[in-house]
Tab-separated table of C-alpha atoms in Angstrom:
chain	number	residue	atom	x	y	z
A	23	VAL	CA	-104.377	-180.639	28.455
A	24	SER	CA	-105.737	-183.738	26.108
A	25	PRO	CA	-108.312	-186.419	28.046
A	26	GLY	CA	-105.971	-188.715	27.253
A	27	CYS	CA	-102.910	-186.976	29.039
A	28	ARG	CA	-105.121	-186.737	31.712
A	29	GLY	CA	-105.699	-190.231	32.518
A	30	ALA	CA	-102.298	-191.132	31.810
A	31	PRO	CA	-101.460	-191.081	35.951
A	32	GLY	CA	-104.483	-193.264	36.742
A	33	ARG	CA	-103.457	-196.321	33.935
A	34	PHE	CA	-100.299	-195.745	35.617
A	35	ALA	CA	-100.879	-196.212	39.295
A	36	TYR	CA	-102.932	-199.512	38.194
A	37	LYS	CA	-100.286	-200.976	36.273
A	38	LEU	CA	-97.484	-199.789	39.277
A	39	LEU	CA	-99.744	-202.034	41.582
A	40	HIS	CA	-99.804	-204.916	39.399
A	41	ASP	CA	-96.175	-205.091	38.771
A	42	LEU	CA	-95.240	-204.582	42.433
A	43	PHE	CA	-97.312	-207.470	43.780
A	44	ALA	CA	-97.252	-209.595	40.739
A	45	ASN	CA	-94.422	-212.136	42.827
A	46	TYR	CA	-94.518	-210.624	46.065
A	47	SER	CA	-95.532	-212.094	49.248
A	48	SER	CA	-96.636	-210.337	52.574
A	49	ALA	CA	-95.487	-213.289	54.364
A	50	LEU	CA	-91.742	-212.657	54.580
A	51	ARG	CA	-89.418	-209.988	55.789
A	52	PRO	CA	-88.579	-208.000	53.183
A	53	VAL	CA	-85.056	-208.084	52.969
A	54	GLU	CA	-82.264	-208.231	50.474
A	55	ASP	CA	-79.572	-209.913	53.387
A	56	THR	CA	-81.536	-212.375	55.771
A	57	ASP	CA	-78.642	-212.193	58.302
A	58	ARG	CA	-79.312	-207.922	58.373
A	59	ALA	CA	-81.738	-206.750	60.781
A	60	LEU	CA	-85.013	-204.774	59.225
A	61	ASN	CA	-84.443	-201.316	61.203
A	62	VAL	CA	-88.250	-200.266	62.215
A	63	THR	CA	-89.584	-196.812	63.744
A	64	LEU	CA	-91.698	-196.074	65.864
A	65	LYS	CA	-93.720	-192.650	67.060
A	66	VAL	CA	-96.680	-192.722	69.324
A	67	THR	CA	-99.021	-189.801	69.739
A	68	LEU	CA	-101.294	-189.469	72.303
A	69	ALA	CA	-104.787	-188.739	71.487
A	70	GLN	CA	-106.950	-188.812	74.373
A	71	ILE	CA	-107.019	-190.028	77.723
A	72	ILE	CA	-110.188	-192.421	77.901
A	73	ASP	CA	-110.599	-193.714	81.314
A	74	MET	CA	-108.119	-194.813	84.399
A	75	ASP	CA	-109.433	-197.778	85.756
A	76	GLU	CA	-107.502	-197.539	89.512
A	77	ARG	CA	-109.420	-200.965	91.180
A	78	ASN	CA	-108.433	-202.918	87.882
A	79	GLN	CA	-105.547	-201.190	87.494
A	80	VAL	CA	-106.074	-199.878	83.641
A	81	LEU	CA	-105.063	-197.772	81.437
A	82	THR	CA	-107.575	-196.825	78.396
A	83	SER	CA	-106.025	-194.616	75.875
A	84	TYR	CA	-106.611	-193.280	72.101
A	85	LEU	CA	-103.213	-193.498	70.538
A	86	TRP	CA	-101.862	-193.210	67.498
A	87	VAL	CA	-99.407	-195.494	65.869
A	88	ARG	CA	-96.906	-194.358	63.328
A	89	GLN	CA	-94.540	-197.321	61.959
A	90	THR	CA	-92.073	-196.688	59.451
A	91	TRP	CA	-89.539	-199.013	57.639
A	92	LEU	CA	-87.444	-200.220	54.560
A	93	ASP	CA	-89.022	-202.397	51.582
A	94	ALA	CA	-86.461	-203.921	49.768
A	95	HIS	CA	-89.149	-205.674	47.395
A	96	LEU	CA	-91.033	-202.618	46.668
A	97	THR	CA	-88.972	-200.039	45.079
A	98	TRP	CA	-89.542	-198.302	41.816
A	99	ASP	CA	-88.650	-196.075	39.421
A	100	LYS	CA	-91.594	-193.315	39.327
A	101	GLU	CA	-89.858	-191.848	36.016
A	102	GLU	CA	-91.063	-195.062	34.552
A	103	TYR	CA	-94.886	-194.863	35.836
A	104	GLY	CA	-95.660	-191.447	34.821
A	105	GLY	CA	-93.629	-189.568	38.573
A	106	ILE	CA	-95.696	-191.734	40.488
A	107	ASP	CA	-93.648	-191.040	44.038
A	108	SER	CA	-95.520	-192.789	46.201
A	109	ILE	CA	-99.019	-195.049	46.746
A	110	ARG	CA	-101.492	-195.456	48.981
A	111	ILE	CA	-102.386	-199.400	49.432
A	112	PRO	CA	-104.654	-201.801	52.168
A	113	SER	CA	-101.980	-202.487	54.930
A	114	SER	CA	-102.726	-205.908	54.140
A	115	TYR	CA	-101.015	-206.296	50.997
A	116	VAL	CA	-97.393	-205.448	52.411
A	117	TRP	CA	-95.930	-207.156	55.056
A	118	ARG	CA	-95.902	-205.854	58.444
A	119	PRO	CA	-93.769	-205.861	61.734
A	120	ASP	CA	-95.502	-207.914	64.305
A	121	ILE	CA	-95.457	-204.704	66.910
A	122	ILE	CA	-97.933	-205.051	69.721
A	123	LEU	CA	-98.644	-203.720	73.458
A	124	TYR	CA	-96.342	-206.041	75.659
A	125	ASN	CA	-98.352	-204.707	78.736
A	126	ASN	CA	-102.167	-205.002	76.882
A	127	ALA	CA	-104.655	-205.449	79.685
A	128	ASP	CA	-108.277	-205.841	76.567
A	129	GLU	CA	-110.112	-209.206	77.563
A	130	HIS	CA	-110.371	-208.874	73.574
A	131	PHE	CA	-106.864	-208.429	72.525
A	132	GLY	CA	-107.834	-206.067	69.794
A	133	GLY	CA	-104.791	-204.809	67.438
A	134	SER	CA	-104.830	-201.514	65.443
A	135	MET	CA	-107.340	-200.474	62.842
A	136	GLU	CA	-106.455	-202.073	58.973
A	137	THR	CA	-105.573	-198.232	57.732
A	138	ASN	CA	-103.645	-198.053	54.390
A	139	VAL	CA	-100.195	-197.493	54.322
A	140	VAL	CA	-97.961	-194.894	52.121
A	141	LEU	CA	-95.299	-196.792	49.881
A	142	ARG	CA	-92.264	-194.730	48.696
A	143	SER	CA	-90.739	-195.519	45.053
A	144	ASP	CA	-87.621	-195.676	47.544
A	145	GLY	CA	-89.261	-198.651	49.494
A	146	HIS	CA	-90.175	-196.427	52.409
A	147	ILE	CA	-93.149	-197.774	54.275
A	148	THR	CA	-95.599	-195.192	56.573
A	149	TRP	CA	-98.140	-196.881	58.471
A	150	ASP	CA	-100.436	-194.904	60.651
A	151	SER	CA	-103.076	-196.449	62.544
A	152	PRO	CA	-105.002	-195.302	65.492
A	153	ALA	CA	-105.647	-197.573	68.531
A	154	ILE	CA	-107.727	-197.833	71.490
A	155	THR	CA	-105.216	-199.654	74.004
A	156	LYS	CA	-106.240	-200.838	77.524
A	157	SER	CA	-102.776	-201.115	79.822
A	158	SER	CA	-102.137	-202.880	82.994
A	159	CYS	CA	-100.960	-199.978	84.682
A	160	LYS	CA	-99.547	-199.825	88.497
A	161	VAL	CA	-101.430	-197.385	90.329
A	162	ASP	CA	-100.469	-195.994	93.376
A	163	VAL	CA	-102.846	-194.203	95.892
A	164	SER	CA	-101.042	-193.671	98.659
A	165	TYR	CA	-101.462	-189.818	98.296
A	166	PHE	CA	-104.807	-190.176	96.335
A	167	PRO	CA	-106.176	-187.478	95.740
A	168	PHE	CA	-103.094	-185.520	95.530
A	169	ASP	CA	-101.560	-188.976	93.498
A	170	GLY	CA	-99.495	-188.651	90.223
A	171	GLN	CA	-99.014	-191.877	88.153
A	172	ARG	CA	-96.572	-193.785	86.234
A	173	CYS	CA	-98.285	-195.642	83.146
A	174	ARG	CA	-95.532	-197.651	81.109
A	175	LEU	CA	-96.759	-198.373	77.501
A	176	THR	CA	-94.233	-200.922	76.087
A	177	PHE	CA	-94.077	-201.729	72.617
A	178	GLY	CA	-92.190	-204.353	70.777
A	179	SER	CA	-92.020	-207.475	68.363
A	180	TRP	CA	-93.787	-210.701	69.258
A	181	THR	CA	-92.058	-213.171	67.633
A	182	HIS	CA	-88.819	-211.455	66.135
A	183	ASN	CA	-85.347	-210.551	67.626
A	184	GLY	CA	-83.196	-207.938	68.031
A	185	ASN	CA	-80.859	-209.927	65.172
A	186	GLN	CA	-84.260	-209.857	62.917
A	187	ILE	CA	-86.077	-206.252	63.537
A	188	ASP	CA	-84.570	-203.652	65.501
A	189	LEU	CA	-87.050	-201.252	66.826
A	190	ARG	CA	-85.885	-197.898	67.350
A	191	ASN	CA	-88.300	-194.430	68.785
A	192	GLN	CA	-88.360	-191.634	66.001
A	193	LEU	CA	-88.613	-189.075	69.121
A	194	ASP	CA	-87.531	-189.108	72.814
A	195	THR	CA	-90.814	-188.477	73.912
A	196	GLY	CA	-94.550	-189.422	72.701
A	197	ASP	CA	-96.125	-186.673	70.289
A	198	LEU	CA	-98.756	-184.945	72.450
A	199	THR	CA	-99.703	-181.764	70.042
A	200	ASP	CA	-103.166	-183.155	69.309
A	201	PHE	CA	-103.739	-184.408	73.043
A	202	VAL	CA	-107.213	-183.967	74.156
A	203	GLU	CA	-107.103	-182.552	77.846
A	204	ASN	CA	-108.670	-184.751	79.916
A	205	VAL	CA	-110.867	-183.744	83.380
A	206	GLU	CA	-109.831	-185.885	85.990
A	207	TRP	CA	-105.844	-186.028	84.613
A	208	GLU	CA	-103.430	-183.648	83.632
A	209	VAL	CA	-100.245	-185.472	81.264
A	210	LEU	CA	-96.798	-184.308	82.572
A	211	GLY	CA	-95.073	-185.654	79.611
A	212	MET	CA	-94.177	-188.754	77.952
A	213	PRO	CA	-90.902	-189.634	77.723
A	214	ALA	CA	-89.769	-192.645	75.584
A	215	THR	CA	-86.953	-195.030	75.989
A	216	ARG	CA	-85.483	-197.811	74.269
A	217	ASN	CA	-84.816	-201.366	76.149
A	218	VAL	CA	-82.783	-204.151	75.218
A	219	ILE	CA	-83.685	-207.919	77.067
A	220	THR	CA	-83.038	-211.072	76.959
A	221	TYR	CA	-85.731	-213.694	78.273
A	222	GLY	CA	-85.125	-216.677	80.208
A	223	CYS	CA	-87.093	-218.455	77.325
A	224	CYS	CA	-84.431	-217.391	74.605
A	225	SER	CA	-81.254	-216.208	74.499
A	226	GLU	CA	-81.581	-213.419	71.703
A	227	PRO	CA	-82.039	-210.041	72.631
A	228	TYR	CA	-85.178	-208.216	71.869
A	229	PRO	CA	-85.547	-204.414	72.176
A	230	ASP	CA	-88.803	-202.676	73.060
A	231	VAL	CA	-89.516	-198.996	73.042
A	232	THR	CA	-91.145	-198.007	76.568
A	233	TYR	CA	-93.414	-194.385	76.480
A	234	THR	CA	-93.793	-193.624	80.683
A	235	LEU	CA	-97.225	-191.686	80.533
A	236	LEU	CA	-96.355	-189.379	83.309
A	237	LEU	CA	-100.713	-188.301	84.914
A	238	ARG	CA	-101.525	-186.248	87.874
A	239	ARG	CA	-104.496	-185.949	89.663
A	240	ARG	CA	-106.592	-183.038	89.231
A	241	ALA	CA	-107.919	-183.160	92.850
A	242	SER	CA	-110.514	-180.382	92.717
A	243	PHE	CA	-113.370	-182.545	92.304
A	244	TYR	CA	-112.564	-184.988	95.469
A	245	ILE	CA	-111.392	-182.047	97.538
A	246	PHE	CA	-115.153	-180.356	97.040
A	247	ASN	CA	-117.162	-183.751	97.457
A	248	LEU	CA	-114.584	-185.940	99.762
A	249	LEU	CA	-112.337	-183.604	101.472
A	250	LEU	CA	-114.315	-180.767	102.291
A	251	PRO	CA	-117.055	-182.091	103.637
A	252	CYS	CA	-114.793	-184.622	105.988
A	253	ILE	CA	-113.510	-181.393	107.543
A	254	MET	CA	-116.772	-179.929	107.913
A	255	VAL	CA	-118.396	-182.957	109.680
A	256	SER	CA	-115.065	-183.657	111.817
A	257	PHE	CA	-115.371	-180.385	113.558
A	258	LEU	CA	-118.836	-180.695	114.440
A	259	ALA	CA	-117.847	-183.644	117.117
A	260	PRO	CA	-115.876	-180.966	119.737
A	261	LEU	CA	-119.378	-179.303	119.793
A	262	GLY	CA	-120.982	-182.481	121.108
A	263	PHE	CA	-118.841	-181.252	124.062
A	264	TYR	CA	-120.542	-177.524	123.989
A	265	LEU	CA	-123.979	-179.364	124.106
A	266	PRO	CA	-125.902	-179.248	127.604
A	267	ALA	CA	-125.220	-182.568	128.959
A	268	ASP	CA	-129.716	-181.962	130.315
A	269	SER	CA	-130.065	-181.735	126.220
A	270	GLY	CA	-129.836	-185.490	125.838
A	271	GLU	CA	-128.192	-185.410	122.476
A	272	LYS	CA	-124.710	-185.037	123.104
A	273	VAL	CA	-123.912	-188.975	122.590
A	274	SER	CA	-126.217	-188.528	119.318
A	275	LEU	CA	-124.300	-186.422	117.560
A	276	GLY	CA	-121.289	-188.201	117.827
A	277	VAL	CA	-122.622	-191.223	116.682
A	278	THR	CA	-124.544	-189.143	113.982
A	279	VAL	CA	-120.876	-187.585	112.820
A	280	LEU	CA	-119.448	-191.161	113.065
A	281	LEU	CA	-122.157	-192.390	110.923
A	282	ALA	CA	-121.254	-189.794	108.165
A	283	LEU	CA	-117.932	-190.443	108.208
A	284	THR	CA	-117.941	-194.206	107.779
A	285	VAL	CA	-120.307	-193.573	104.195
A	286	PHE	CA	-117.727	-191.222	103.031
A	287	GLN	CA	-115.146	-194.054	103.726
A	288	LEU	CA	-116.739	-196.745	101.705
A	289	LEU	CA	-117.297	-194.322	98.630
A	290	VAL	CA	-113.211	-193.717	99.073
A	291	ALA	CA	-112.607	-197.738	99.576
A	292	GLU	CA	-114.874	-198.434	96.482
A	293	SER	CA	-112.980	-197.003	94.281
A	294	MET	CA	-109.747	-197.764	95.575
A	295	PRO	CA	-107.586	-201.231	94.641
A	296	PRO	CA	-107.396	-203.868	97.748
A	297	SER	CA	-103.935	-202.558	98.406
A	298	GLU	CA	-101.993	-202.620	101.308
A	299	SER	CA	-101.104	-198.820	100.808
A	300	VAL	CA	-103.931	-197.057	102.586
A	301	PRO	CA	-104.773	-193.223	100.570
A	302	LEU	CA	-104.080	-190.420	102.579
A	303	ILE	CA	-108.051	-189.165	102.645
A	304	GLY	CA	-108.257	-192.717	103.961
A	305	LYS	CA	-106.090	-192.145	106.516
A	306	TYR	CA	-107.608	-188.914	107.185
A	307	TYR	CA	-111.095	-190.240	107.882
A	308	ILE	CA	-109.632	-193.123	109.970
A	309	ALA	CA	-107.910	-191.179	112.106
A	310	THR	CA	-110.875	-188.621	112.343
A	311	MET	CA	-113.288	-191.665	113.147
A	312	THR	CA	-110.887	-192.364	115.801
A	313	MET	CA	-110.847	-189.187	117.489
A	314	ILE	CA	-115.464	-188.684	117.522
A	315	THR	CA	-115.104	-192.314	118.843
A	316	ALA	CA	-112.706	-191.311	121.654
A	317	SER	CA	-115.084	-188.052	121.885
A	318	THR	CA	-117.961	-190.407	122.115
A	319	ALA	CA	-116.484	-192.238	125.326
A	320	LEU	CA	-115.382	-189.152	126.552
A	321	THR	CA	-118.874	-187.576	126.508
A	322	ILE	CA	-120.542	-190.738	127.712
A	323	PHE	CA	-117.516	-190.652	130.848
A	324	ILE	CA	-118.233	-186.860	131.642
A	325	MET	CA	-122.529	-187.223	131.918
A	326	ASN	CA	-121.543	-189.886	134.039
A	327	VAL	CA	-120.238	-187.158	136.016
A	328	HIS	CA	-122.513	-184.630	135.733
A	329	HIS	CA	-125.278	-187.734	136.504
A	330	CYS	CA	-123.591	-188.066	139.520
A	331	GLY	CA	-126.356	-187.776	142.009
A	332	PRO	CA	-126.426	-186.377	145.781
A	333	GLY	CA	-125.411	-189.907	146.745
A	334	ALA	CA	-121.528	-189.169	145.622
A	335	ARG	CA	-118.674	-188.526	147.387
A	336	PRO	CA	-117.373	-185.067	147.670
A	337	VAL	CA	-115.522	-183.957	144.836
A	338	PRO	CA	-111.795	-184.394	145.879
A	339	PRO	CA	-109.158	-182.005	146.817
A	340	TRP	CA	-106.859	-182.494	143.946
A	341	ALA	CA	-109.578	-182.228	141.554
A	342	ARG	CA	-110.898	-179.240	143.076
A	343	ARG	CA	-107.682	-177.638	142.508
A	344	LEU	CA	-106.945	-178.689	139.109
A	345	ILE	CA	-110.324	-178.812	137.533
A	346	LEU	CA	-112.269	-176.379	139.724
A	347	HIS	CA	-109.640	-173.947	139.659
A	348	HIS	CA	-106.760	-174.184	137.102
A	349	MET	CA	-108.984	-175.781	134.048
A	350	ALA	CA	-111.882	-173.505	134.274
A	351	ARG	CA	-109.506	-170.555	134.364
A	352	LEU	CA	-108.073	-171.980	131.449
A	353	CYS	CA	-110.995	-172.890	129.540
A	354	CYS	CA	-113.080	-169.692	131.013
A	355	VAL	CA	-115.944	-171.557	133.202
A	356	TYR	CA	-117.761	-169.746	135.073
A	357	GLU	CA	-121.205	-169.450	136.501
A	358	VAL	CA	-123.701	-166.799	137.254
A	359	GLY	CA	-122.042	-163.909	139.306
A	360	GLU	CA	-118.389	-165.230	138.984
A	361	SER	CA	-115.718	-163.876	136.639
A	362	CYS	CA	-113.266	-165.531	133.899
A	363	LYS	CA	-110.574	-164.292	135.826
A	364	SER	CA	-110.856	-164.924	139.264
A	365	PRO	CA	-113.370	-168.133	139.256
A	366	GLN	CA	-111.388	-168.978	142.524
A	367	ARG	CA	-112.335	-165.694	144.405
A	368	ALA	CA	-116.110	-165.964	143.046
A	369	LEU	CA	-116.248	-169.859	144.379
A	370	GLY	CA	-114.674	-168.942	147.686
A	371	GLY	CA	-117.414	-166.163	147.695
A	372	ARG	CA	-119.950	-168.530	147.423
A	373	ALA	CA	-118.259	-170.950	149.831
A	374	ALA	CA	-118.074	-168.381	152.598
A	375	GLU	CA	-122.135	-167.310	152.096
A	376	GLY	CA	-122.694	-171.133	152.045
A	377	ASP	CA	-121.155	-171.696	155.245
A	378	ALA	CA	-122.030	-168.711	156.801
A	379	GLY	CA	-126.192	-169.921	155.731
A	380	GLY	CA	-124.801	-173.644	157.108
A	381	ALA	CA	-123.896	-171.925	160.212
A	382	GLY	CA	-127.310	-170.044	160.691
A	383	GLU	CA	-129.390	-173.048	158.969
A	384	CYS	CA	-131.552	-173.243	161.235
A	385	PRO	CA	-132.522	-169.034	162.273
A	386	GLY	CA	-135.134	-170.563	164.639
A	387	GLU	CA	-132.596	-172.332	166.893
A	388	GLY	CA	-131.138	-168.837	168.063
A	389	GLN	CA	-134.362	-167.265	168.041
A	390	VAL	CA	-135.463	-170.063	170.044
A	391	GLY	CA	-132.899	-169.775	172.695
A	392	THR	CA	-133.326	-166.194	172.800
A	393	GLU	CA	-136.955	-166.725	173.868
A	394	VAL	CA	-136.113	-169.277	176.390
A	395	ARG	CA	-134.042	-166.571	178.057
A	396	GLY	CA	-136.281	-163.876	176.957
A	397	CYS	CA	-140.046	-165.157	177.531
A	398	PRO	CA	-142.149	-166.031	180.298
A	399	TRP	CA	-141.701	-169.613	181.833
A	400	ASP	CA	-145.759	-170.299	182.015
A	401	HIS	CA	-146.552	-168.819	178.037
A	402	CYS	CA	-143.602	-170.318	176.203
A	403	LEU	CA	-143.999	-173.617	174.308
A	404	CYS	CA	-140.296	-173.769	173.582
A	405	HIS	CA	-139.767	-175.765	176.675
A	406	HIS	CA	-141.787	-178.902	175.099
A	407	ASP	CA	-138.987	-181.374	174.296
A	408	ALA	CA	-140.524	-182.903	171.037
A	409	LEU	CA	-140.940	-179.770	169.015
A	410	LEU	CA	-137.141	-179.115	169.951
A	411	ARG	CA	-136.324	-182.171	168.395
A	412	ASN	CA	-138.718	-181.734	165.889
A	413	VAL	CA	-137.439	-178.194	165.294
A	414	GLY	CA	-133.854	-179.605	165.051
A	415	TYR	CA	-135.084	-182.754	162.664
A	416	ILE	CA	-136.024	-179.924	160.310
A	417	ALA	CA	-133.061	-178.047	160.339
A	418	GLY	CA	-130.649	-181.238	159.691
A	419	CYS	CA	-132.803	-182.363	156.519
A	420	PHE	CA	-132.587	-178.741	155.324
A	421	ARG	CA	-128.585	-178.689	156.002
A	422	ARG	CA	-128.345	-182.020	154.390
A	423	HIS	CA	-130.523	-180.775	151.443
A	424	ARG	CA	-128.489	-177.851	150.899
A	425	ALA	CA	-125.028	-179.681	151.255
A	426	ASN	CA	-125.966	-181.869	148.812
A	427	GLN	CA	-126.852	-179.160	146.354
A	428	ARG	CA	-123.835	-177.715	146.751
A	429	ARG	CA	-121.829	-181.130	146.065
A	430	THR	CA	-123.995	-182.137	143.099
A	431	GLY	CA	-123.194	-178.522	141.559
A	432	GLU	CA	-119.899	-179.049	142.179
A	433	TRP	CA	-119.582	-182.299	139.975
A	434	LYS	CA	-121.662	-180.342	137.700
A	435	LYS	CA	-119.183	-177.849	137.173
A	436	VAL	CA	-116.127	-180.595	136.937
A	437	ALA	CA	-118.271	-182.196	134.331
A	438	LYS	CA	-118.553	-178.596	132.050
A	439	VAL	CA	-114.961	-177.448	132.659
A	440	MET	CA	-114.071	-181.153	131.397
A	441	ASP	CA	-116.229	-180.639	128.587
A	442	ARG	CA	-115.179	-176.986	127.488
A	443	PHE	CA	-111.590	-178.332	127.894
A	444	PHE	CA	-111.528	-181.588	125.735
A	445	MET	CA	-113.800	-179.338	123.285
A	446	TRP	CA	-111.149	-177.006	122.786
A	447	VAL	CA	-108.504	-180.224	122.676
A	448	PHE	CA	-110.465	-181.915	119.901
A	449	PHE	CA	-110.385	-178.397	117.706
A	450	LEU	CA	-106.956	-178.668	117.745
A	451	MET	CA	-106.461	-182.010	116.818
A	452	VAL	CA	-108.644	-181.807	113.842
A	453	PHE	CA	-107.232	-178.638	112.962
A	454	LEU	CA	-103.754	-180.322	113.249
A	455	MET	CA	-104.687	-183.138	111.081
A	456	SER	CA	-106.337	-180.777	108.415
A	457	VAL	CA	-102.902	-179.191	108.408
A	458	LEU	CA	-101.245	-182.193	108.080
A	459	VAL	CA	-103.111	-184.105	105.405
A	460	LEU	CA	-102.743	-180.680	103.200
A	461	GLY	CA	-99.240	-180.602	104.158
A	462	ASN	CA	-98.715	-184.016	103.015
A	463	ALA	CA	-100.811	-183.430	99.434
A	464	ALA	CA	-98.414	-180.412	99.142
């Protein structure tokens, strides 16, 4: 092949470009009949999800947009131009449909990149253009972090109605072949639908193509960083009832757990939109904080019962029967020497011993009486009334002291039984709330 033959296609391409655009204007719609609509085919390829801003409800995505149409003024006989079937020229040379993203949320409102178009000899033009779009997306965080979102990308002509440009989708779904997996969102699909809408401003129909991006959040990050710490912290709250009342740390534990959950709640609130729908994890935090507040209030009440002191009234019969008998057996609370299976019997034994001890609180009285009857009148000092009164006073004080100790011990045991009972109740509540959260997530 001679060097001249090798250079012929280049000269033909230059001549073709000159001939095509000698009398061409890119400002007018390229149709033979102005009453006929120009068919424009749209194909969108999702390359990457860059960001999902839930608080501002904006989806940032990287798209490849392909538009195909027929330009009736840009056709040629390829045999006349050295067999050239297609050329690639800047897109600004030809007429382009004003297809834009309707729900664009970009403050700069940038369009597609100025890439080349592929022009074929039969007049078909293919324009592939990458674009980074920011689209508005209605975010529903009711089931966060186990939520799914439906974000719509609506493309249509801004000035041409359906009688001038007939916009259609090339495929029934967006192309996900070259999609780069996102670390936070999983793409379930991207169906495409064509809609014809008549707006209030105009009587002509306006077609558009809407791609619905179906997303599901990958919840592993939020489970390990927000949910599991909350569950572990919430299980500490019932343990506050297990702490001894004399330790002085029961209320401090409840307040510390409440503050920790408040910090987690603020972290969730910062990333969520200020909407009426409360996220699932937020409901769990609020329920757990309410439970911890109730447990702290009950702890204060139980500590008041524990430290009621010797001046308190005796334990009422109903409380003795309900708390010291039934609830103590249910919660397996018993003192040293008692049995978990029969605490009341041991308690009765203690009471009997106490009563027996109470009957003989002052062994000196019996001995005094014995010595009064047995000792000689002249050598016994027990006949002095003052000494007898002093001995009786000491015996009475001893009996009152034993009675106060017994009453205080009963109130302390009431507080201990109530602590154990509420501990198991709140453990059950935490477990049920955790199961409900995971069940709603499923």
